[in-house]
Tab-separated table of C-alpha atoms in Angstrom:
chain	number	residue	atom	x	y	z
A	107	UNK	CA	-7.108	-21.405	35.180
A	108	UNK	CA	-6.014	-23.417	32.329
A	109	UNK	CA	-2.253	-24.982	32.178
A	110	UNK	CA	-1.781	-23.296	28.791
A	111	UNK	CA	-2.282	-19.811	30.238
A	112	UNK	CA	1.043	-17.912	31.114
A	113	UNK	CA	1.240	-14.646	32.801
A	114	UNK	CA	3.758	-12.300	31.026
A	115	UNK	CA	5.917	-9.682	32.797
A	116	UNK	CA	6.726	-6.955	30.395
A	117	UNK	CA	10.616	-7.062	30.846
A	118	UNK	CA	11.480	-10.790	31.177
A	119	UNK	CA	11.858	-13.297	28.281
A	120	UNK	CA	11.311	-10.849	25.485
A	121	UNK	CA	14.031	-12.124	23.287
A	122	UNK	CA	12.761	-15.842	23.637
A	123	UNK	CA	9.220	-15.020	22.879
A	124	UNK	CA	10.155	-12.836	19.838
A	125	UNK	CA	12.340	-15.590	18.400
A	126	UNK	CA	9.470	-18.047	18.654
A	127	UNK	CA	7.169	-15.533	17.102
A	128	UNK	CA	9.510	-14.778	14.354
A	129	UNK	CA	9.939	-18.571	13.500
A	130	UNK	CA	6.197	-18.795	13.273
A	131	UNK	CA	6.189	-16.236	10.643
A	132	UNK	CA	4.562	-13.407	12.584
A	133	UNK	CA	4.744	-9.692	11.790
A	134	UNK	CA	7.277	-7.312	13.399
A	135	UNK	CA	4.187	-5.519	14.748
A	136	UNK	CA	3.286	-8.792	16.695
A	137	UNK	CA	6.760	-8.671	18.411
A	138	UNK	CA	6.843	-8.033	22.229
A	139	UNK	CA	9.555	-5.365	21.438
A	140	UNK	CA	6.955	-3.323	19.347
A	141	UNK	CA	4.266	-4.021	22.098
A	142	UNK	CA	6.342	-2.850	24.967
A	143	UNK	CA	7.777	0.265	23.085
A	144	UNK	CA	4.100	1.683	22.622
A	145	UNK	CA	2.206	0.434	25.602
A	146	UNK	CA	1.952	1.553	29.218
A	147	UNK	CA	3.276	-1.360	31.287
A	148	UNK	CA	0.892	-1.380	34.152
A	149	UNK	CA	-1.696	-3.782	32.613
A	150	UNK	CA	-1.968	-7.458	32.718
A	151	UNK	CA	-0.353	-9.149	29.744
A	152	UNK	CA	-1.006	-12.843	28.977
A	153	UNK	CA	0.066	-15.676	26.655
A	154	UNK	CA	-2.012	-18.584	25.538
A	155	UNK	CA	-0.257	-21.538	24.253
A	156	UNK	CA	-1.644	-24.422	22.061
A	157	UNK	CA	-5.133	-22.941	21.549
A	158	UNK	CA	-5.048	-23.697	17.790
A	159	UNK	CA	-2.459	-25.221	15.484
A	160	UNK	CA	-2.407	-22.038	13.313
A	161	UNK	CA	-1.611	-19.830	16.409
A	162	UNK	CA	0.432	-21.680	18.936
A	163	UNK	CA	0.935	-18.455	20.792
A	164	UNK	CA	-1.711	-15.839	21.416
A	165	UNK	CA	-0.523	-12.531	23.278
A	166	UNK	CA	-3.268	-10.504	24.858
A	167	UNK	CA	-4.007	-7.653	27.421
A	168	UNK	CA	-6.916	-7.561	29.762
A	169	UNK	CA	-8.823	-4.080	30.028
A	170	UNK	CA	-11.549	-4.403	32.596
A	171	UNK	CA	-14.473	-6.090	30.587
A	172	UNK	CA	-12.555	-6.626	27.210
A	173	UNK	CA	-9.379	-8.247	25.847
A	174	UNK	CA	-7.206	-6.873	23.116
A	175	UNK	CA	-5.203	-9.405	21.089
A	176	UNK	CA	-1.708	-8.024	20.405
A	177	UNK	CA	-0.642	-9.791	17.313
A	178	UNK	CA	-1.070	-6.898	14.781
A	179	UNK	CA	-0.881	-7.686	10.940
A	180	UNK	CA	-1.067	-11.497	11.582
A	181	UNK	CA	-3.342	-14.018	9.740
A	182	UNK	CA	-6.475	-15.108	11.470
A	183	UNK	CA	-9.152	-17.067	9.670
A	184	UNK	CA	-12.712	-16.803	10.989
A	185	UNK	CA	-12.285	-20.271	12.388
A	186	UNK	CA	-9.218	-19.338	14.106
A	187	UNK	CA	-11.033	-16.331	15.834
A	188	UNK	CA	-13.799	-18.398	16.840
A	189	UNK	CA	-11.508	-20.992	18.524
A	190	UNK	CA	-9.512	-18.220	20.252
A	191	UNK	CA	-12.539	-16.386	21.486
A	192	UNK	CA	-14.309	-19.478	22.668
A	193	UNK	CA	-11.368	-20.467	24.632
A	194	UNK	CA	-10.924	-16.945	26.191
A	195	UNK	CA	-14.687	-16.539	26.939
A	196	UNK	CA	-14.599	-19.962	28.757
A	197	UNK	CA	-11.462	-18.868	30.814
A	198	UNK	CA	-12.613	-15.327	31.675
A	199	UNK	CA	-16.237	-14.935	32.717
A	200	UNK	CA	-15.940	-11.103	33.127
A	201	UNK	CA	-14.968	-10.551	29.521
A	202	UNK	CA	-17.710	-9.247	27.277
A	203	UNK	CA	-15.751	-8.509	24.052
A	204	UNK	CA	-12.470	-9.323	22.358
A	205	UNK	CA	-10.687	-7.188	19.810
A	206	UNK	CA	-8.388	-8.260	16.988
A	207	UNK	CA	-6.851	-5.222	15.551
A	208	UNK	CA	-5.304	-5.020	12.111
A	209	UNK	CA	-5.505	-8.682	11.119
A	210	UNK	CA	-5.751	-10.499	7.630
A	211	UNK	CA	-8.839	-12.527	7.878
A	212	UNK	CA	-11.483	-13.902	5.639
A	213	UNK	CA	-15.108	-12.714	5.540
A	214	UNK	CA	-16.641	-15.961	6.838
A	215	UNK	CA	-19.123	-16.220	9.761
A	216	UNK	CA	-17.236	-16.209	13.181
A	217	UNK	CA	-19.995	-17.790	15.144
A	218	UNK	CA	-20.424	-14.869	17.723
A	219	UNK	CA	-21.770	-11.505	17.433
A	220	UNK	CA	-19.127	-9.530	15.712
A	221	UNK	CA	-18.259	-6.233	13.860
A	222	UNK	CA	-15.590	-5.951	11.148
A	223	UNK	CA	-14.183	-3.185	9.170
A	224	UNK	CA	-11.044	-2.369	7.065
A	225	UNK	CA	-8.233	-0.497	9.198
A	226	UNK	CA	-5.201	-0.684	6.856
A	227	UNK	CA	-3.382	-2.634	4.155
A	228	UNK	CA	-0.130	-3.884	3.231
A	229	UNK	CA	1.698	-4.537	-0.216
A	230	UNK	CA	3.690	-7.674	-0.103
A	231	UNK	CA	6.277	-8.872	-2.554
A	232	UNK	CA	7.093	-12.539	-2.759
A	233	UNK	CA	10.820	-12.671	-3.314
A	234	UNK	CA	12.087	-15.117	-5.743
A	235	UNK	CA	15.466	-16.086	-4.606
A	236	UNK	CA	17.863	-14.074	-6.946
A	237	UNK	CA	18.040	-10.373	-7.941
A	238	UNK	CA	18.394	-11.196	-11.469
A	239	UNK	CA	15.026	-13.067	-11.587
A	240	UNK	CA	13.266	-10.500	-9.497
A	241	UNK	CA	14.470	-7.602	-11.803
A	242	UNK	CA	13.381	-9.685	-14.923
A	243	UNK	CA	9.770	-9.891	-13.487
A	244	UNK	CA	9.506	-6.068	-13.275
A	245	UNK	CA	7.763	-4.134	-16.078
A	246	UNK	CA	9.959	-3.104	-19.052
A	247	UNK	CA	9.400	0.525	-18.308
A	248	UNK	CA	10.513	0.156	-14.708
A	249	UNK	CA	13.524	-1.667	-15.588
A	250	UNK	CA	14.486	0.886	-18.085
A	251	UNK	CA	13.945	3.717	-15.619
A	252	UNK	CA	16.040	1.975	-12.886
A	253	UNK	CA	19.104	1.371	-15.473
A	254	UNK	CA	18.684	5.091	-16.737
A	255	UNK	CA	18.639	6.913	-13.481
A	256	UNK	CA	21.343	4.870	-11.933
A	257	UNK	CA	23.600	5.657	-14.906
A	258	UNK	CA	22.496	9.285	-14.896
A	259	UNK	CA	23.433	9.576	-11.007
A	260	UNK	CA	26.830	7.893	-11.546
A	261	UNK	CA	27.479	10.263	-14.412
A	262	UNK	CA	26.639	13.321	-12.243
A	263	UNK	CA	28.737	12.154	-9.472
A	264	UNK	CA	31.985	10.036	-9.324
A	265	UNK	CA	31.369	9.196	-5.646
A	266	UNK	CA	28.141	7.172	-5.456
A	267	UNK	CA	27.923	4.504	-2.656
A	268	UNK	CA	25.337	1.984	-1.828
A	269	UNK	CA	25.653	0.600	1.791
A	270	UNK	CA	23.388	-1.587	4.107
A	271	UNK	CA	23.566	-1.557	7.960
A	272	UNK	CA	21.750	-4.038	10.298
A	273	UNK	CA	20.997	-4.360	14.039
A	274	UNK	CA	23.474	-2.884	16.340
A	275	UNK	CA	25.573	-1.524	13.239
A	276	UNK	CA	22.916	1.093	12.627
A	277	UNK	CA	24.197	4.373	13.537
A	278	UNK	CA	21.415	6.790	15.133
A	279	UNK	CA	23.018	9.680	13.034
A	280	UNK	CA	22.172	7.915	9.846
A	281	UNK	CA	18.764	6.869	11.114
A	282	UNK	CA	18.086	10.598	11.922
A	283	UNK	CA	19.334	11.824	8.592
A	284	UNK	CA	16.863	9.565	6.733
A	285	UNK	CA	14.082	10.569	8.998
A	286	UNK	CA	15.171	14.255	8.261
A	287	UNK	CA	14.992	13.752	4.620
A	288	UNK	CA	11.382	12.380	4.976
A	289	UNK	CA	10.277	15.272	7.100
A	290	UNK	CA	11.819	17.784	4.695
A	291	UNK	CA	9.965	16.248	1.753
A	292	UNK	CA	6.531	16.346	3.561
A	293	UNK	CA	7.393	20.008	4.609
A	294	UNK	CA	7.902	20.862	0.943
A	295	UNK	CA	4.464	19.390	0.208
A	296	UNK	CA	3.061	21.417	3.232
A	297	UNK	CA	1.992	18.072	4.881
A	298	UNK	CA	2.872	17.455	8.590
A	299	UNK	CA	5.356	14.710	8.837
A	300	UNK	CA	4.067	11.597	10.700
A	301	UNK	CA	7.640	11.042	12.303
A	302	UNK	CA	7.072	12.639	15.702
A	303	UNK	CA	9.833	12.407	18.268
A	304	UNK	CA	7.810	9.618	20.081
A	305	UNK	CA	7.335	7.596	16.929
A	306	UNK	CA	10.900	8.125	15.785
A	307	UNK	CA	12.142	6.883	19.253
A	308	UNK	CA	9.860	3.961	18.995
A	309	UNK	CA	10.991	3.058	15.451
A	310	UNK	CA	14.797	3.302	16.531
A	311	UNK	CA	14.214	1.029	19.361
A	312	UNK	CA	12.893	-1.459	16.843
A	313	UNK	CA	15.786	-0.719	14.421
A	314	UNK	CA	18.456	-1.432	17.065
A	315	UNK	CA	16.983	-4.880	17.530
A	316	UNK	CA	15.597	-5.809	14.193
A	317	UNK	CA	16.760	-3.104	11.766
A	318	UNK	CA	18.051	-3.101	8.196
A	319	UNK	CA	19.016	0.235	6.540
A	320	UNK	CA	19.903	0.676	2.953
A	321	UNK	CA	21.474	4.130	2.204
A	322	UNK	CA	22.507	5.862	-0.905
A	323	UNK	CA	25.616	8.223	-0.434
A	324	UNK	CA	26.469	10.806	-3.115
A	325	UNK	CA	29.868	12.556	-2.404
A	326	UNK	CA	29.834	11.206	1.136
A	327	UNK	CA	26.520	12.649	2.111
A	328	UNK	CA	23.393	10.720	2.762
A	329	UNK	CA	20.910	11.505	-0.092
A	330	UNK	CA	18.513	8.638	0.182
A	331	UNK	CA	17.616	5.745	2.398
A	332	UNK	CA	15.257	3.141	3.434
A	333	UNK	CA	14.575	2.110	7.085
A	334	UNK	CA	13.392	-1.539	7.390
A	335	UNK	CA	13.040	-4.043	10.056
A	336	UNK	CA	13.544	-7.748	9.634
A	337	UNK	CA	11.614	-10.390	11.751
A	338	UNK	CA	12.472	-13.879	10.725
A	339	UNK	CA	12.221	-14.183	6.999
A	340	UNK	CA	10.072	-11.113	6.529
A	341	UNK	CA	11.164	-7.622	5.915
A	342	UNK	CA	9.106	-4.359	6.642
A	343	UNK	CA	9.681	-1.057	4.766
A	344	UNK	CA	8.892	1.710	7.417
A	345	UNK	CA	10.371	4.823	5.724
A	346	UNK	CA	11.843	5.441	2.335
A	347	UNK	CA	13.218	9.102	1.741
A	348	UNK	CA	15.483	11.090	-0.501
A	349	UNK	CA	16.885	14.574	-0.879
A	350	UNK	CA	14.295	16.485	-2.849
A	351	UNK	CA	17.240	18.221	-4.579
A	352	UNK	CA	18.025	15.007	-6.351
A	353	UNK	CA	14.385	14.490	-7.600
A	354	UNK	CA	15.682	14.376	-11.232
A	355	UNK	CA	17.694	10.952	-10.394
A	356	UNK	CA	14.465	9.383	-8.820
A	357	UNK	CA	16.436	8.546	-5.780
A	358	UNK	CA	13.451	7.446	-3.889
A	359	UNK	CA	12.773	4.735	-6.624
A	360	UNK	CA	16.392	3.608	-6.654
A	361	UNK	CA	16.508	3.386	-2.877
A	362	UNK	CA	13.458	1.229	-2.812
A	363	UNK	CA	14.871	-1.135	-5.518
A	364	UNK	CA	18.278	-1.244	-3.753
A	365	UNK	CA	16.759	-2.230	-0.525
A	366	UNK	CA	14.569	-5.012	-2.124
A	367	UNK	CA	17.647	-6.416	-3.803
A	368	UNK	CA	19.556	-6.381	-0.476
A	369	UNK	CA	16.746	-8.190	1.095
A	370	UNK	CA	16.781	-11.009	-1.434
A	371	UNK	CA	20.685	-11.361	-1.193
A	372	UNK	CA	20.095	-11.628	2.673
A	373	UNK	CA	17.625	-14.466	2.384
A	374	UNK	CA	14.475	-12.609	3.126
A	375	UNK	CA	11.292	-14.382	1.480
A	376	UNK	CA	8.619	-11.621	1.663
A	377	UNK	CA	9.189	-7.835	1.615
A	378	UNK	CA	6.328	-5.839	3.030
A	379	UNK	CA	5.901	-2.198	1.548
A	380	UNK	CA	3.122	-1.491	4.434
A	381	UNK	CA	0.234	0.820	4.180
A	382	UNK	CA	-0.525	3.538	1.483
A	383	UNK	CA	-2.204	2.988	-1.804
A	384	UNK	CA	0.666	4.120	-4.299
A	385	UNK	CA	1.231	2.984	-7.617
A	386	UNK	CA	4.818	2.331	-7.394
A	387	UNK	CA	4.113	-0.520	-5.014
A	388	UNK	CA	2.293	-2.350	-7.556
A	389	UNK	CA	5.027	-1.674	-10.044
A	390	UNK	CA	7.562	-3.358	-7.590
A	391	UNK	CA	5.337	-6.402	-7.597
A	392	UNK	CA	3.589	-5.669	-4.220
A	393	UNK	CA	0.415	-7.630	-3.976
A	394	UNK	CA	-2.308	-5.910	-1.698
A	395	UNK	CA	-3.383	-7.533	1.633
A	396	UNK	CA	-6.173	-5.992	3.553
A	397	UNK	CA	-6.303	-5.754	7.498
A	398	UNK	CA	-9.462	-5.621	9.425
A	399	UNK	CA	-10.424	-4.585	12.827
A	400	UNK	CA	-12.546	-7.600	14.258
A	401	UNK	CA	-14.634	-7.053	17.549
A	402	UNK	CA	-16.225	-10.051	18.894
A	403	UNK	CA	-18.854	-10.144	21.612
A	404	UNK	CA	-19.770	-12.867	23.902
A	405	UNK	CA	-23.626	-12.555	23.250
A	406	UNK	CA	-26.100	-10.075	22.151
A	407	UNK	CA	-26.535	-9.166	25.869
A	408	UNK	CA	-22.811	-8.249	25.947
A	409	UNK	CA	-23.540	-5.855	22.935
A	410	UNK	CA	-26.107	-3.949	24.996
A	411	UNK	CA	-23.472	-3.791	27.792
A	412	UNK	CA	-20.892	-2.529	25.418
A	413	UNK	CA	-23.266	-0.284	23.392
A	414	UNK	CA	-21.185	2.847	23.371
A	415	UNK	CA	-18.258	0.814	22.162
A	416	UNK	CA	-20.320	-0.858	19.513
A	417	UNK	CA	-21.748	2.347	18.046
A	418	UNK	CA	-18.372	3.987	18.055
A	419	UNK	CA	-16.917	1.055	16.150
A	420	UNK	CA	-19.870	1.106	13.852
A	421	UNK	CA	-19.211	4.868	12.889
A	422	UNK	CA	-15.478	4.494	12.756
A	423	UNK	CA	-15.826	1.511	10.304
A	424	UNK	CA	-18.181	3.308	8.033
A	425	UNK	CA	-16.174	6.468	8.207
A	426	UNK	CA	-13.117	4.489	7.051
A	427	UNK	CA	-15.179	2.890	4.251
A	428	UNK	CA	-16.316	6.300	2.846
A	429	UNK	CA	-12.733	7.884	3.054
A	430	UNK	CA	-11.416	4.760	1.340
A	431	UNK	CA	-14.162	4.875	-1.378
A	432	UNK	CA	-13.448	8.529	-2.124
A	433	UNK	CA	-9.568	8.064	-2.110
A	434	UNK	CA	-9.589	4.982	-4.448
A	435	UNK	CA	-12.628	5.985	-6.618
A	436	UNK	CA	-11.235	6.168	-10.233
A	437	UNK	CA	-7.631	5.552	-9.162
A	438	UNK	CA	-7.474	2.287	-10.874
A	439	UNK	CA	-5.864	0.719	-7.703
A	440	UNK	CA	-7.320	-2.586	-6.391
A	441	UNK	CA	-9.240	-2.742	-3.234
A	442	UNK	CA	-12.432	-4.289	-1.810
A	443	UNK	CA	-13.187	-0.775	-0.295
A	444	UNK	CA	-13.768	0.714	-3.893
A	445	UNK	CA	-17.570	-0.243	-3.847
A	446	UNK	CA	-19.764	2.619	-2.906
A	447	UNK	CA	-20.840	3.269	0.686
A	448	UNK	CA	-24.421	2.132	0.683
A	449	UNK	CA	-24.961	2.651	4.314
A	450	UNK	CA	-24.885	6.497	4.185
A	451	UNK	CA	-28.566	7.074	4.457
A	452	UNK	CA	-28.688	4.904	7.481
A	453	UNK	CA	-25.652	6.753	8.974
A	454	UNK	CA	-27.571	10.029	8.683
A	455	UNK	CA	-30.493	8.904	10.585
A	456	UNK	CA	-28.202	7.418	13.347
A	457	UNK	CA	-26.340	10.736	14.006
A	458	UNK	CA	-28.833	12.271	16.544
A	459	UNK	CA	-29.402	9.133	18.689
A	460	UNK	CA	-25.903	8.208	18.939
A	461	UNK	CA	-24.653	11.729	20.021
A	462	UNK	CA	-27.251	11.516	22.674
A	463	UNK	CA	-26.140	8.197	23.897
A	464	UNK	CA	-22.423	9.234	23.692
A	465	UNK	CA	-22.986	12.253	25.922
A	466	UNK	CA	-24.576	10.230	28.595
A	467	UNK	CA	-28.358	10.507	27.585
């Protein structure tokens, strides 16, 4: 095989790879620490070096006839995807399709048979070097609200403390308290919390290596907090939570603002509010970035070989499009998925044949 192909063992060299990826400006979701924490370790993991100038390192995993690129939430132009796929198809003759999950990409032709649909989004704040300048860029109403509720909180209690913890200084007890606040808030809305034991364990593993927690204590008790990870000059907000008994102080909003200010002071250049279409993310100057799933096939014959997968992706993609259309319709929030799902009649005609194929004919 080519000299720029390196076999990767799951345990060795994680720190070195992650330092290099962080310097290249990749997402925390591209880190090996994130990949190993959620993946079974019995597969074959590889690194490609120097395939393209935009992506000097490409991590991927082989599953029989297909390959999955592991750089989640990274930016791949259509030309980057073409170069990477051409290289991999030339090296691995048995590979029929290559998946890029959750990547920021344009909508240009790739040069191969491909499927593409939206899977997630992020709201990214470009930080401007100083807290005062960032604050001045916020809307007047938000600036007024932040001052008002901070003063209201300090009036209600003489013991209000803002604190930050990073990396190994993050106490698991504080982490669990913030997760507990989030779960309690969801329970009050009669919504199941997304923070399962497994997901919390995985997040804490990331936090111990890349974590940044900002916490608001009132009378010595954690009443609000934000759980972030820092990767190079990028910071990612995974959880923001507050005690619902303090709703009148808008602690969630204060905690978010305090976390962004702490990120600016620590030299972070971009703050990621991650997925979820909420108005407060726009008010804090988050700019929406859309992420797609891109499935690339070697040829039309490869599509026939992978027909079940192709149809499953087709339905999943259009289902996501319909769901997003219904959610964003009339909300006033930006997003390219707000246009109507014109493929619905075609989907209806496809239901019967696809069910037949899916069940084995």
